[in-house]
Tab-separated table of C-alpha atoms in Angstrom:
chain	number	residue	atom	x	y	z
A	215	MET	CA	21.022	-3.769	14.773
A	216	VAL	CA	18.796	-6.320	16.466
A	217	ASP	CA	20.738	-8.583	18.828
A	218	ILE	CA	20.292	-12.045	17.306
A	219	LEU	CA	23.453	-13.789	18.482
A	220	ASP	CA	21.512	-16.148	20.744
A	221	ARG	CA	19.295	-17.113	17.811
A	222	VAL	CA	22.277	-17.964	15.585
A	223	ARG	CA	23.401	-21.071	17.468
A	224	ASN	CA	26.105	-21.991	14.964
A	225	LYS	CA	28.941	-19.763	16.186
A	226	GLU	CA	30.835	-19.880	12.895
A	227	LEU	CA	27.825	-18.403	11.090
A	228	ARG	CA	27.758	-15.343	13.342
A	229	SER	CA	30.529	-13.799	11.248
A	230	LYS	CA	28.048	-13.647	8.353
A	231	ILE	CA	25.675	-11.263	10.123
A	232	VAL	CA	25.348	-8.144	7.956
A	233	SER	CA	22.925	-5.304	7.325
A	234	ALA	CA	19.972	-5.677	4.990
A	235	GLU	CA	21.631	-3.204	2.617
A	236	GLU	CA	24.784	-5.299	2.351
A	237	ALA	CA	22.780	-8.455	1.655
A	238	ALA	CA	20.569	-6.667	-0.903
A	239	ALA	CA	23.680	-5.425	-2.725
A	240	TYR	CA	24.474	-9.035	-3.644
A	241	ILE	CA	21.323	-9.349	-5.742
A	242	LYS	CA	21.905	-8.599	-9.429
A	243	PRO	CA	19.500	-7.645	-12.238
A	244	GLY	CA	17.665	-10.625	-13.744
A	245	MET	CA	18.372	-12.970	-10.843
A	246	ASN	CA	15.831	-15.585	-9.812
A	247	VAL	CA	15.139	-14.678	-6.195
A	248	ALA	CA	13.037	-17.191	-4.236
A	249	THR	CA	11.697	-16.342	-0.807
A	250	SER	CA	9.799	-17.739	2.119
A	251	GLY	CA	6.270	-16.545	2.822
A	252	PHE	CA	2.738	-17.768	2.314
A	253	THR	CA	0.114	-15.058	2.735
A	254	PRO	CA	1.561	-12.171	4.779
A	255	SER	CA	3.144	-14.689	7.162
A	256	GLY	CA	6.752	-15.773	7.421
A	257	TYR	CA	7.792	-13.596	4.480
A	258	VAL	CA	11.109	-11.732	4.324
A	259	LYS	CA	10.989	-8.037	5.134
A	260	ALA	CA	14.359	-6.374	5.673
A	261	VAL	CA	16.175	-7.462	2.501
A	262	PRO	CA	13.374	-6.713	-0.020
A	263	THR	CA	12.827	-3.311	1.617
A	264	ALA	CA	16.524	-2.521	1.194
A	265	LEU	CA	16.466	-3.928	-2.341
A	266	ALA	CA	13.509	-1.711	-3.295
A	267	LYS	CA	15.364	1.369	-2.017
A	268	ARG	CA	18.341	0.376	-4.153
A	269	MET	CA	16.067	-0.067	-7.188
A	270	GLU	CA	14.741	3.469	-6.708
A	271	LYS	CA	18.237	4.819	-7.333
A	272	GLU	CA	19.341	2.121	-9.779
A	273	PRO	CA	16.288	0.767	-11.662
A	274	PHE	CA	16.399	-2.929	-12.489
A	275	LYS	CA	14.213	-6.016	-12.156
A	276	ILE	CA	14.424	-9.466	-10.653
A	277	ASN	CA	12.274	-12.569	-10.991
A	278	LEU	CA	10.458	-13.222	-7.720
A	279	TRP	CA	9.263	-16.666	-6.642
A	280	THR	CA	7.501	-17.208	-3.338
A	281	GLY	CA	5.123	-19.652	-1.682
A	282	ALA	CA	2.065	-17.454	-2.226
A	283	SER	CA	1.292	-13.822	-1.442
A	284	THR	CA	3.622	-11.832	0.801
A	285	GLY	CA	3.475	-8.556	2.739
A	286	VAL	CA	3.906	-4.901	1.866
A	287	GLU	CA	7.638	-5.026	2.584
A	288	GLU	CA	8.126	-7.568	-0.225
A	289	ASP	CA	5.467	-7.647	-2.956
A	290	GLY	CA	4.373	-4.103	-2.175
A	291	ALA	CA	7.806	-2.484	-1.974
A	292	LEU	CA	9.209	-4.224	-5.057
A	293	ALA	CA	6.089	-3.611	-7.148
A	294	LYS	CA	6.068	0.076	-6.206
A	295	VAL	CA	9.500	0.565	-7.798
A	296	ASN	CA	8.595	-1.705	-10.746
A	297	GLY	CA	11.316	-4.113	-9.688
A	298	ILE	CA	9.644	-7.424	-10.594
A	299	ALA	CA	10.001	-8.899	-14.077
A	300	LYS	CA	8.347	-12.269	-13.460
A	301	ARG	CA	6.299	-13.383	-10.461
A	302	MET	CA	4.913	-16.735	-9.344
A	303	PRO	CA	2.783	-18.436	-8.016
A	304	TYR	CA	0.175	-16.215	-6.205
A	305	GLN	CA	-0.286	-12.640	-4.978
A	306	THR	CA	-2.798	-10.353	-3.289
A	307	ASN	CA	-1.033	-6.975	-3.269
A	308	LYS	CA	-2.871	-4.088	-4.963
A	309	GLU	CA	0.293	-2.454	-6.351
A	310	LEU	CA	1.492	-5.763	-7.778
A	311	ARG	CA	-1.964	-6.565	-9.161
A	312	ASN	CA	-1.940	-3.264	-11.034
A	313	ARG	CA	1.530	-4.010	-12.422
A	314	ILE	CA	0.324	-7.413	-13.604
A	315	ASN	CA	-2.775	-6.021	-15.283
A	316	SER	CA	-0.833	-3.235	-16.977
A	317	GLY	CA	1.679	-5.682	-18.456
A	318	ASP	CA	4.656	-4.608	-16.326
A	319	VAL	CA	4.941	-8.033	-14.633
A	320	ASP	CA	4.791	-11.447	-16.266
A	321	TYR	CA	2.643	-13.390	-13.822
A	322	LEU	CA	2.468	-17.167	-13.654
A	323	ASP	CA	-0.700	-18.098	-11.784
A	324	MET	CA	-0.170	-21.691	-10.698
A	325	HIS	CA	-1.606	-24.535	-8.664
A	326	LEU	CA	0.414	-24.085	-5.490
A	327	SER	CA	1.167	-27.775	-5.034
A	328	GLU	CA	2.997	-27.757	-8.385
A	329	SER	CA	5.034	-24.574	-7.981
A	330	ALA	CA	8.089	-25.956	-6.153
A	331	GLN	CA	8.506	-28.854	-8.574
A	332	PHE	CA	7.967	-26.455	-11.488
A	333	ALA	CA	10.867	-24.383	-10.186
A	334	ARG	CA	13.050	-27.432	-9.531
A	335	TYR	CA	12.659	-28.568	-13.130
A	336	GLY	CA	13.949	-25.210	-14.415
A	337	TYR	CA	10.783	-24.179	-16.251
A	338	MET	CA	11.069	-20.686	-14.777
A	339	GLY	CA	14.235	-19.885	-16.712
A	340	GLY	CA	17.042	-21.394	-14.681
A	341	GLY	CA	17.382	-22.312	-11.042
A	342	VAL	CA	17.275	-20.361	-7.803
A	343	ASP	CA	20.120	-17.841	-7.730
A	344	VAL	CA	19.301	-16.615	-4.237
A	345	ALA	CA	16.886	-17.954	-1.611
A	346	ILE	CA	15.907	-15.505	1.130
A	347	VAL	CA	14.222	-17.159	4.095
A	348	GLU	CA	12.821	-15.833	7.354
A	349	ALA	CA	13.848	-17.777	10.462
A	350	CYS	CA	13.267	-17.510	14.181
A	351	ALA	CA	16.640	-19.241	14.744
A	352	ILE	CA	19.463	-21.164	13.099
A	353	THR	CA	20.506	-24.445	14.721
A	354	GLU	CA	24.003	-25.497	15.735
A	355	GLU	CA	24.204	-27.500	12.485
A	356	GLY	CA	23.167	-24.517	10.354
A	357	ASN	CA	19.615	-25.690	9.738
A	358	ILE	CA	16.860	-23.082	9.525
A	359	ILE	CA	13.929	-22.950	11.946
A	360	PRO	CA	11.051	-21.298	10.044
A	361	THR	CA	8.512	-18.867	11.449
A	362	THR	CA	4.797	-18.538	10.729
A	363	SER	CA	4.798	-20.245	7.326
A	364	LEU	CA	6.701	-22.800	5.287
A	365	GLY	CA	5.402	-22.363	1.739
A	366	ASN	CA	8.116	-23.352	-0.740
A	367	ALA	CA	11.019	-22.257	1.467
A	368	ALA	CA	12.466	-25.739	2.018
A	369	SER	CA	12.546	-26.550	-1.684
A	370	TYR	CA	14.027	-23.148	-2.549
A	371	VAL	CA	16.812	-23.588	0.041
A	372	GLN	CA	17.517	-27.019	-1.403
A	373	GLN	CA	17.821	-25.592	-4.923
A	374	ALA	CA	19.569	-22.294	-4.227
A	375	ASP	CA	23.151	-21.408	-5.057
A	376	VAL	CA	23.160	-18.917	-2.182
A	377	VAL	CA	20.942	-18.577	0.915
A	378	ILE	CA	20.262	-15.379	2.837
A	379	VAL	CA	18.583	-15.863	6.218
A	380	GLU	CA	16.579	-13.106	7.884
A	381	VAL	CA	16.491	-13.883	11.593
A	382	ASN	CA	13.375	-12.148	12.878
A	383	ALA	CA	13.580	-11.337	16.568
A	384	THR	CA	9.843	-10.601	16.742
A	385	GLN	CA	8.990	-14.202	15.945
A	386	PRO	CA	8.757	-16.280	19.142
A	387	LEU	CA	11.181	-19.129	19.697
A	388	GLU	CA	8.193	-21.233	20.741
A	389	LEU	CA	7.568	-21.718	17.006
A	390	GLU	CA	10.400	-24.242	17.040
A	391	GLY	CA	8.968	-27.734	16.744
A	392	MET	CA	5.739	-26.648	15.008
A	393	HIS	CA	7.040	-27.501	11.535
A	394	ASP	CA	7.225	-30.772	9.631
A	395	VAL	CA	9.586	-30.312	6.702
A	396	TYR	CA	9.472	-32.948	3.991
A	397	VAL	CA	10.479	-32.290	0.356
A	398	PRO	CA	9.492	-35.146	-1.979
A	399	LEU	CA	11.881	-36.551	-4.530
A	400	ASP	CA	11.043	-35.821	-8.147
A	401	PRO	CA	9.800	-38.561	-10.509
A	402	PRO	CA	10.851	-41.272	-11.185
A	403	HIS	CA	12.243	-41.485	-7.650
A	404	ARG	CA	9.253	-40.129	-5.752
A	405	LEU	CA	7.840	-42.259	-2.952
A	406	PRO	CA	4.298	-42.225	-1.550
A	407	ILE	CA	3.748	-39.404	0.940
A	408	PRO	CA	3.105	-41.364	4.160
A	409	ILE	CA	0.333	-39.187	5.591
A	410	VAL	CA	-2.957	-40.864	6.461
A	411	LYS	CA	-4.260	-38.364	9.033
A	412	PRO	CA	-3.659	-34.640	9.612
A	413	ASN	CA	-1.437	-35.038	12.683
A	414	ASP	CA	1.053	-37.431	11.063
A	415	ARG	CA	4.642	-36.163	11.065
A	416	ILE	CA	6.993	-37.356	8.350
A	417	GLY	CA	9.889	-34.882	8.238
A	418	THR	CA	12.159	-32.633	10.300
A	419	PRO	CA	11.274	-29.647	12.520
A	420	TYR	CA	13.682	-27.441	10.549
A	421	ILE	CA	14.674	-26.674	6.950
A	422	PRO	CA	17.839	-28.676	6.252
A	423	CYS	CA	20.619	-26.379	5.039
A	424	ASN	CA	24.329	-26.805	4.455
A	425	PRO	CA	25.845	-23.894	6.442
A	426	ASP	CA	28.299	-23.272	3.586
A	427	LYS	CA	25.302	-22.160	1.474
A	428	ILE	CA	24.437	-19.374	3.890
A	429	LYS	CA	26.130	-16.241	2.600
A	430	PHE	CA	24.473	-13.630	4.790
A	431	ILE	CA	22.406	-13.475	7.967
A	432	VAL	CA	20.303	-10.345	8.359
A	433	PRO	CA	18.704	-9.202	11.629
A	434	CYS	CA	15.048	-8.189	11.375
A	435	ASP	CA	12.583	-6.787	13.892
A	436	VAL	CA	9.524	-6.288	11.656
A	437	LYS	CA	6.393	-8.237	12.528
A	438	ASP	CA	4.171	-10.054	10.027
A	439	HIS	CA	1.710	-7.508	8.656
A	440	THR	CA	-1.240	-9.848	8.366
A	441	ARG	CA	-4.521	-8.691	6.843
A	442	PRO	CA	-7.524	-7.732	8.970
A	443	LEU	CA	-10.628	-9.864	8.590
A	444	GLY	CA	-14.015	-8.242	8.184
A	445	GLU	CA	-16.833	-8.821	10.621
A	446	ILE	CA	-18.793	-11.990	10.025
A	447	ASP	CA	-21.859	-10.676	8.181
A	448	ASP	CA	-25.290	-12.226	7.748
A	449	ASN	CA	-24.515	-13.489	4.247
A	450	SER	CA	-21.500	-15.426	5.511
A	451	LYS	CA	-23.529	-16.807	8.402
A	452	HIS	CA	-26.208	-18.027	5.972
A	453	MET	CA	-23.596	-19.784	3.834
A	454	SER	CA	-22.040	-21.392	6.893
A	455	HIS	CA	-25.430	-22.673	8.078
A	456	PHE	CA	-26.225	-24.140	4.640
A	457	ILE	CA	-22.901	-26.002	4.625
A	458	ILE	CA	-23.281	-27.333	8.153
A	459	ASP	CA	-26.803	-28.554	7.356
A	460	LEU	CA	-25.400	-30.348	4.313
A	461	LEU	CA	-22.648	-31.997	6.379
A	462	ASP	CA	-25.102	-33.006	9.099
A	463	ASN	CA	-27.119	-34.772	6.410
A	464	GLU	CA	-23.996	-36.503	5.082
A	465	ILE	CA	-23.489	-37.930	8.569
A	466	LYS	CA	-27.124	-39.045	8.795
A	467	GLU	CA	-26.822	-40.745	5.405
A	468	GLY	CA	-23.757	-42.651	6.604
A	469	ARG	CA	-21.396	-41.038	4.109
A	470	MET	CA	-19.212	-39.421	6.786
A	471	PRO	CA	-18.252	-40.176	10.376
A	472	ALA	CA	-19.738	-38.100	13.200
A	473	ASN	CA	-16.640	-35.884	13.315
A	474	LEU	CA	-16.690	-35.426	9.515
A	475	LEU	CA	-13.655	-35.824	7.280
A	476	PRO	CA	-10.706	-33.380	7.394
A	477	LEU	CA	-11.761	-29.832	6.516
A	478	GLN	CA	-9.980	-27.559	4.062
A	479	SER	CA	-10.802	-23.877	3.883
A	480	GLY	CA	-9.492	-21.123	1.626
A	481	VAL	CA	-8.263	-17.652	2.521
A	482	GLY	CA	-10.336	-14.599	3.403
A	483	ASN	CA	-13.428	-13.330	5.150
A	484	VAL	CA	-15.989	-15.785	3.769
A	485	ALA	CA	-13.765	-18.817	4.338
A	486	ASN	CA	-12.992	-17.698	7.886
A	487	ALA	CA	-16.675	-17.058	8.590
A	488	VAL	CA	-17.628	-20.521	7.355
A	489	ILE	CA	-15.075	-22.138	9.670
A	490	HIS	CA	-16.264	-19.953	12.565
A	491	GLY	CA	-19.787	-21.297	11.991
A	492	PHE	CA	-18.645	-24.731	13.133
A	493	VAL	CA	-18.119	-23.287	16.622
A	494	GLU	CA	-21.877	-22.980	17.125
A	495	SER	CA	-22.657	-26.378	15.583
A	496	ASP	CA	-22.998	-29.710	17.364
A	497	LEU	CA	-19.972	-31.061	15.513
A	498	LYS	CA	-16.834	-31.860	17.517
A	499	ASP	CA	-13.489	-33.663	17.385
A	500	LEU	CA	-12.893	-31.998	13.998
A	501	SER	CA	-9.656	-32.139	12.037
A	502	VAL	CA	-8.271	-29.827	9.372
A	503	TYR	CA	-5.940	-30.442	6.415
A	504	THR	CA	-5.567	-27.119	4.669
A	505	GLU	CA	-3.271	-24.299	3.498
A	506	VAL	CA	-3.927	-21.476	5.944
A	507	ILE	CA	-4.887	-21.412	9.588
A	508	GLN	CA	-7.071	-18.379	10.323
A	509	ASP	CA	-8.861	-16.947	13.342
A	510	GLY	CA	-11.820	-19.312	13.001
A	511	MET	CA	-9.582	-22.286	13.735
A	512	PHE	CA	-8.394	-20.686	16.975
A	513	ASP	CA	-12.089	-20.291	17.825
A	514	LEU	CA	-12.577	-24.023	17.234
A	515	ILE	CA	-9.593	-24.890	19.451
A	516	ASP	CA	-10.881	-22.619	22.222
A	517	ALA	CA	-14.322	-24.224	21.946
A	518	GLY	CA	-12.796	-27.692	22.305
A	519	LYS	CA	-14.038	-28.718	18.838
A	520	LEU	CA	-10.785	-28.964	16.854
A	521	SER	CA	-8.445	-31.833	17.604
A	522	PHE	CA	-5.740	-30.987	15.051
A	523	ALA	CA	-5.016	-28.699	12.096
A	524	SER	CA	-2.341	-29.131	9.442
A	525	GLY	CA	-1.447	-26.240	7.134
A	526	THR	CA	1.432	-24.387	5.533
A	527	ALA	CA	0.853	-20.960	7.106
A	528	LEU	CA	-0.708	-19.136	9.991
A	529	SER	CA	-2.776	-16.413	8.341
A	530	PRO	CA	-4.847	-14.789	11.075
A	531	SER	CA	-5.894	-11.175	11.446
A	532	PRO	CA	-3.507	-8.875	13.358
A	533	GLU	CA	-5.642	-9.491	16.453
A	534	GLY	CA	-5.608	-13.225	15.741
A	535	LEU	CA	-1.812	-13.217	15.452
A	536	GLU	CA	-1.459	-11.555	18.854
A	537	ARG	CA	-3.930	-14.090	20.215
A	538	PHE	CA	-1.817	-16.906	18.784
A	539	TYR	CA	1.405	-15.525	20.280
A	540	LYS	CA	-0.275	-15.080	23.670
A	541	ASN	CA	-1.538	-18.685	23.715
A	542	ILE	CA	1.169	-20.303	21.618
A	543	LYS	CA	1.969	-23.055	24.124
A	544	GLU	CA	-1.617	-24.303	23.957
A	545	TYR	CA	-2.284	-23.719	20.260
A	546	ARG	CA	0.915	-25.423	19.113
A	547	LYS	CA	-0.378	-28.704	20.576
A	548	HIS	CA	-3.041	-28.672	17.860
A	549	LEU	CA	-1.059	-27.336	14.866
A	550	VAL	CA	1.623	-28.308	12.384
A	551	LEU	CA	3.019	-26.359	9.411
A	552	ARG	CA	4.239	-28.203	6.299
A	553	PRO	CA	5.687	-27.278	2.887
A	554	GLU	CA	2.877	-26.414	0.472
A	555	GLU	CA	3.819	-29.379	-1.710
A	556	ILE	CA	2.571	-31.473	1.202
A	557	SER	CA	-0.200	-29.300	2.658
A	558	ASN	CA	-1.737	-29.059	-0.829
A	559	SER	CA	-0.793	-32.496	-2.082
A	560	PRO	CA	-3.489	-33.976	-4.345
A	561	GLU	CA	-2.303	-37.427	-3.293
A	562	VAL	CA	-2.924	-36.725	0.379
A	563	ALA	CA	-6.172	-34.818	-0.206
A	564	ARG	CA	-7.617	-37.755	-2.162
A	565	ARG	CA	-6.394	-40.324	0.370
A	566	ILE	CA	-7.801	-38.710	3.511
A	567	GLY	CA	-11.036	-37.490	1.879
A	568	VAL	CA	-10.809	-33.731	2.367
A	569	ILE	CA	-13.940	-31.550	2.469
A	570	ALA	CA	-12.786	-28.588	0.351
A	571	MET	CA	-14.443	-25.207	0.950
A	572	ASN	CA	-13.211	-22.343	-1.231
A	573	THR	CA	-14.476	-19.028	-2.564
A	574	ALA	CA	-15.425	-18.028	-6.094
A	575	ILE	CA	-15.611	-14.747	-7.979
A	576	GLU	CA	-18.421	-16.147	-10.106
A	577	CYS	CA	-20.103	-19.462	-10.937
A	578	ASP	CA	-22.113	-20.270	-14.003
A	579	ILE	CA	-25.372	-22.182	-14.239
A	580	TYR	CA	-23.603	-25.425	-15.179
A	581	GLY	CA	-21.190	-25.402	-12.245
A	582	ASN	CA	-18.027	-23.935	-13.743
A	583	VAL	CA	-16.164	-21.619	-11.367
A	584	ASN	CA	-14.033	-18.526	-11.928
A	585	SER	CA	-11.820	-17.779	-8.952
A	586	THR	CA	-9.172	-15.525	-10.512
A	587	HIS	CA	-10.305	-13.025	-13.160
A	588	ILE	CA	-12.561	-9.975	-13.136
A	589	MET	CA	-14.642	-9.703	-16.321
A	590	GLY	CA	-12.520	-12.392	-17.943
A	591	SER	CA	-9.334	-10.349	-18.290
A	592	LYS	CA	-8.132	-8.647	-15.132
A	593	MET	CA	-6.269	-10.807	-12.623
A	594	MET	CA	-7.528	-10.526	-9.066
A	595	ASN	CA	-5.221	-12.715	-6.943
A	596	GLY	CA	-4.760	-16.175	-8.423
A	597	ILE	CA	-5.969	-19.754	-8.212
A	598	GLY	CA	-3.914	-20.487	-5.104
A	599	GLY	CA	-4.530	-23.961	-3.757
A	600	SER	CA	-8.217	-24.192	-4.577
A	601	GLY	CA	-7.566	-26.355	-7.632
A	602	ASP	CA	-5.272	-28.690	-5.720
A	603	PHE	CA	-8.176	-29.518	-3.445
A	604	ALA	CA	-11.175	-29.082	-5.751
A	605	ARG	CA	-10.326	-31.909	-8.118
A	606	ASN	CA	-9.142	-34.273	-5.402
A	607	ALA	CA	-11.434	-33.667	-2.444
A	608	TYR	CA	-14.136	-36.054	-1.274
A	609	LEU	CA	-16.513	-33.090	-1.386
A	610	THR	CA	-15.854	-29.808	-3.218
A	611	ILE	CA	-17.762	-26.693	-2.159
A	612	PHE	CA	-17.515	-23.178	-3.612
A	613	CYS	CA	-19.003	-20.156	-1.826
A	614	THR	CA	-19.779	-16.681	-3.151
A	615	GLY	CA	-22.197	-13.895	-2.461
A	616	SER	CA	-24.989	-13.974	-5.052
A	617	THR	CA	-24.206	-10.389	-6.144
A	618	ALA	CA	-21.334	-7.905	-6.137
A	619	LYS	CA	-20.867	-4.161	-6.656
A	620	GLY	CA	-23.976	-3.286	-4.713
A	621	GLY	CA	-26.171	-5.653	-6.695
A	622	LYS	CA	-24.979	-4.525	-10.138
A	623	ILE	CA	-23.166	-7.810	-10.786
A	624	SER	CA	-24.652	-11.284	-10.524
A	625	SER	CA	-22.149	-13.838	-9.261
A	626	ILE	CA	-24.264	-16.520	-10.927
A	627	VAL	CA	-23.952	-16.038	-14.687
A	628	PRO	CA	-24.881	-17.895	-17.891
A	629	PHE	CA	-21.222	-18.675	-18.562
A	630	CYS	CA	-18.113	-17.809	-16.556
A	631	SER	CA	-15.872	-15.211	-18.170
A	632	HIS	CA	-12.865	-17.306	-17.097
A	633	ILE	CA	-12.863	-20.894	-15.846
A	634	ASP	CA	-10.481	-22.172	-13.194
A	635	HIS	CA	-12.543	-25.134	-11.950
A	636	THR	CA	-14.676	-26.984	-14.443
A	637	GLU	CA	-18.117	-28.424	-13.769
A	638	HIS	CA	-16.431	-31.833	-13.364
A	639	ASP	CA	-14.676	-30.695	-10.172
A	640	VAL	CA	-17.537	-28.857	-8.449
A	641	ASP	CA	-20.012	-30.656	-6.185
A	642	ILE	CA	-21.685	-27.838	-4.268
A	643	ILE	CA	-22.293	-24.122	-4.909
A	644	VAL	CA	-23.395	-21.943	-1.997
A	645	THR	CA	-24.572	-18.341	-1.830
A	646	GLU	CA	-26.498	-16.531	0.889
A	647	GLN	CA	-29.621	-17.483	-1.113
A	648	GLY	CA	-29.147	-21.229	-0.779
A	649	LEU	CA	-27.120	-24.344	-1.562
A	650	ALA	CA	-27.102	-26.225	-4.869
A	651	ASP	CA	-26.067	-29.874	-4.569
A	652	LEU	CA	-24.902	-30.767	-8.068
A	653	ARG	CA	-23.818	-34.338	-7.414
A	654	GLY	CA	-25.346	-36.828	-9.803
A	655	LEU	CA	-26.973	-34.165	-11.990
A	656	SER	CA	-26.563	-33.691	-15.735
A	657	PRO	CA	-25.752	-30.136	-16.950
A	658	ARG	CA	-29.335	-29.185	-17.799
A	659	LYS	CA	-30.570	-30.314	-14.384
A	660	ARG	CA	-27.657	-28.554	-12.737
A	661	ALA	CA	-28.672	-25.296	-14.375
A	662	ARG	CA	-32.162	-25.336	-12.907
A	663	VAL	CA	-30.873	-26.176	-9.420
A	664	VAL	CA	-28.193	-23.450	-9.491
A	665	ILE	CA	-30.683	-20.830	-10.691
A	666	GLU	CA	-33.340	-21.838	-8.182
A	667	LYS	CA	-31.092	-22.216	-5.144
A	668	CYS	CA	-28.223	-19.742	-5.611
A	669	ALA	CA	-29.224	-16.826	-7.844
A	670	HIS	CA	-30.325	-13.508	-6.403
A	671	PRO	CA	-34.046	-12.752	-6.998
A	672	ASP	CA	-33.090	-9.730	-9.158
A	673	PHE	CA	-31.292	-12.000	-11.615
A	674	LYS	CA	-33.174	-15.290	-11.299
A	675	PRO	CA	-35.768	-14.523	-14.047
A	676	MET	CA	-33.005	-13.415	-16.435
A	677	LEU	CA	-31.032	-16.601	-15.856
A	678	LEU	CA	-34.053	-18.838	-16.268
A	679	ASP	CA	-35.004	-17.009	-19.483
A	680	TYR	CA	-31.477	-17.492	-20.858
A	681	PHE	CA	-31.424	-21.200	-20.009
A	682	GLU	CA	-34.875	-21.968	-21.445
A	683	ARG	CA	-34.138	-20.138	-24.696
A	684	ALA	CA	-30.751	-21.863	-24.984
A	685	ASP	CA	-32.341	-25.241	-24.263
A	686	ALA	CA	-34.949	-24.703	-26.969
A	687	ALA	CA	-32.505	-23.268	-29.536
A	688	THR	CA	-30.074	-26.162	-29.163
A	689	LYS	CA	-32.906	-28.720	-29.066
A	690	HIS	CA	-32.023	-29.867	-25.549
A	691	ALA	CA	-28.283	-30.264	-26.117
A	692	GLN	CA	-26.040	-31.584	-23.384
A	693	THR	CA	-24.952	-28.084	-22.294
A	694	PRO	CA	-27.274	-25.522	-23.887
A	695	HIS	CA	-25.731	-22.150	-24.739
A	696	LEU	CA	-26.569	-19.177	-26.900
A	697	LEU	CA	-23.054	-18.340	-28.030
A	698	ASN	CA	-23.943	-14.770	-28.974
A	699	GLU	CA	-25.336	-14.170	-25.473
A	700	ALA	CA	-23.227	-16.368	-23.193
A	701	LEU	CA	-20.929	-13.497	-22.160
A	702	SER	CA	-23.391	-10.690	-22.871
A	703	TRP	CA	-23.938	-10.066	-19.159
A	704	HIS	CA	-20.272	-9.207	-18.703
A	705	GLN	CA	-20.276	-7.073	-21.822
A	706	ARG	CA	-23.345	-5.202	-20.595
A	707	PHE	CA	-21.617	-4.467	-17.280
A	708	LEU	CA	-18.525	-3.124	-19.041
A	709	GLU	CA	-20.664	-0.870	-21.228
A	710	THR	CA	-23.334	0.276	-18.745
A	711	GLY	CA	-21.999	-0.459	-15.243
A	712	THR	CA	-24.615	-3.126	-14.482
A	713	MET	CA	-25.547	-6.651	-15.584
A	714	LYS	CA	-29.213	-5.784	-15.271
A	715	LYS	CA	-31.184	-5.093	-18.420
């Protein structure tokens, strides 16, 4: 057993230190189990691993609520034994994705900023039976010091009948003080969130918790298994350059200050590459108000270009995580982690004028964006926080490669097979081919710009042919479509393995 006595500063709570197996034995079939974790950071590891082993011998299911995706020891282990009945609000695990798309798991794909309140109101079928939260320490008062993410942990602890704390000895104690925990009241008692710049602090550096709620404390010595990031390829570099050129022009036109407005960037390789591109730009004194802090933001700090970044999770590559731990005393000066209700708050995003940069699976010629479903039916990961920012940002940008599957799929299509972000919320679409600025354009003008700027040359003639025939057939309607052909590209791929004719 990991020696965690020094990390459990409340001496009375030390009597509650048990094994992961003993804590997992408390969890009963059908319980609503809510955990910490946002991306594979700050998620619980020991208890869900023990619970999955128990489910192998004694099959049953629980309902699992988190902040977003988690690691293999949680989503992966529980999905492998088919131990999840209902899951919310976001995931990225292959095993869990397969369970969702085979009907084994009821999946609620939600705007992340809404998920904690949704749970508090009881829409998930009752309240939180058990909250399991990773901590680097417990204070003398019994409050919980989080680790590399906050997610919905603070709200879940507030709601829970019982709290289980995993004290992870691999998480450095220097994380203490990096968090700003603030859980808003629910309407009609909610007050304005008093954040006007990314480095504002409005809460406590710990998750408040009545020590009587803590039933078990479990030692853990498993590190965050964060995901590797791919090398920054030429396509990503092109997209980053297009965006930086656009922002430079915004400054020249007087629509933004010289250090821009606060940046928001989604998760993954493309998003990280776009942020990394700012390192080589002339921009400086940048600020970030986002969900996840990835390797590219460490690059900006090292280059002296990032003044401050606010998020809800550290989500770097394994190498980036080691880099963060090694330089934590310096990096923590520039970082704060908040609950996702606050990091993704539409109120705050609108107030401070966020520049939202997120990724798409596909975009259509009118500016609608699909960020969740493959061929209209199969869930990929989920909407995450992209919708929180897209509708409320000062400037909303979506990036995608112009093709997928080795050129067999066009990411620019006549009509999206699933729509997460409507044309009303999308300002800019970027591929490695170019950037389409859709601001101030009617749908028919948008279509021509998207086709010209963003489509791959292999598909550009097909898209233009579709639009011109639709425009003529509908006699120049507001949003011309040939309903019998609008999704024919997807159908052709399903039948032949390519969207090409």
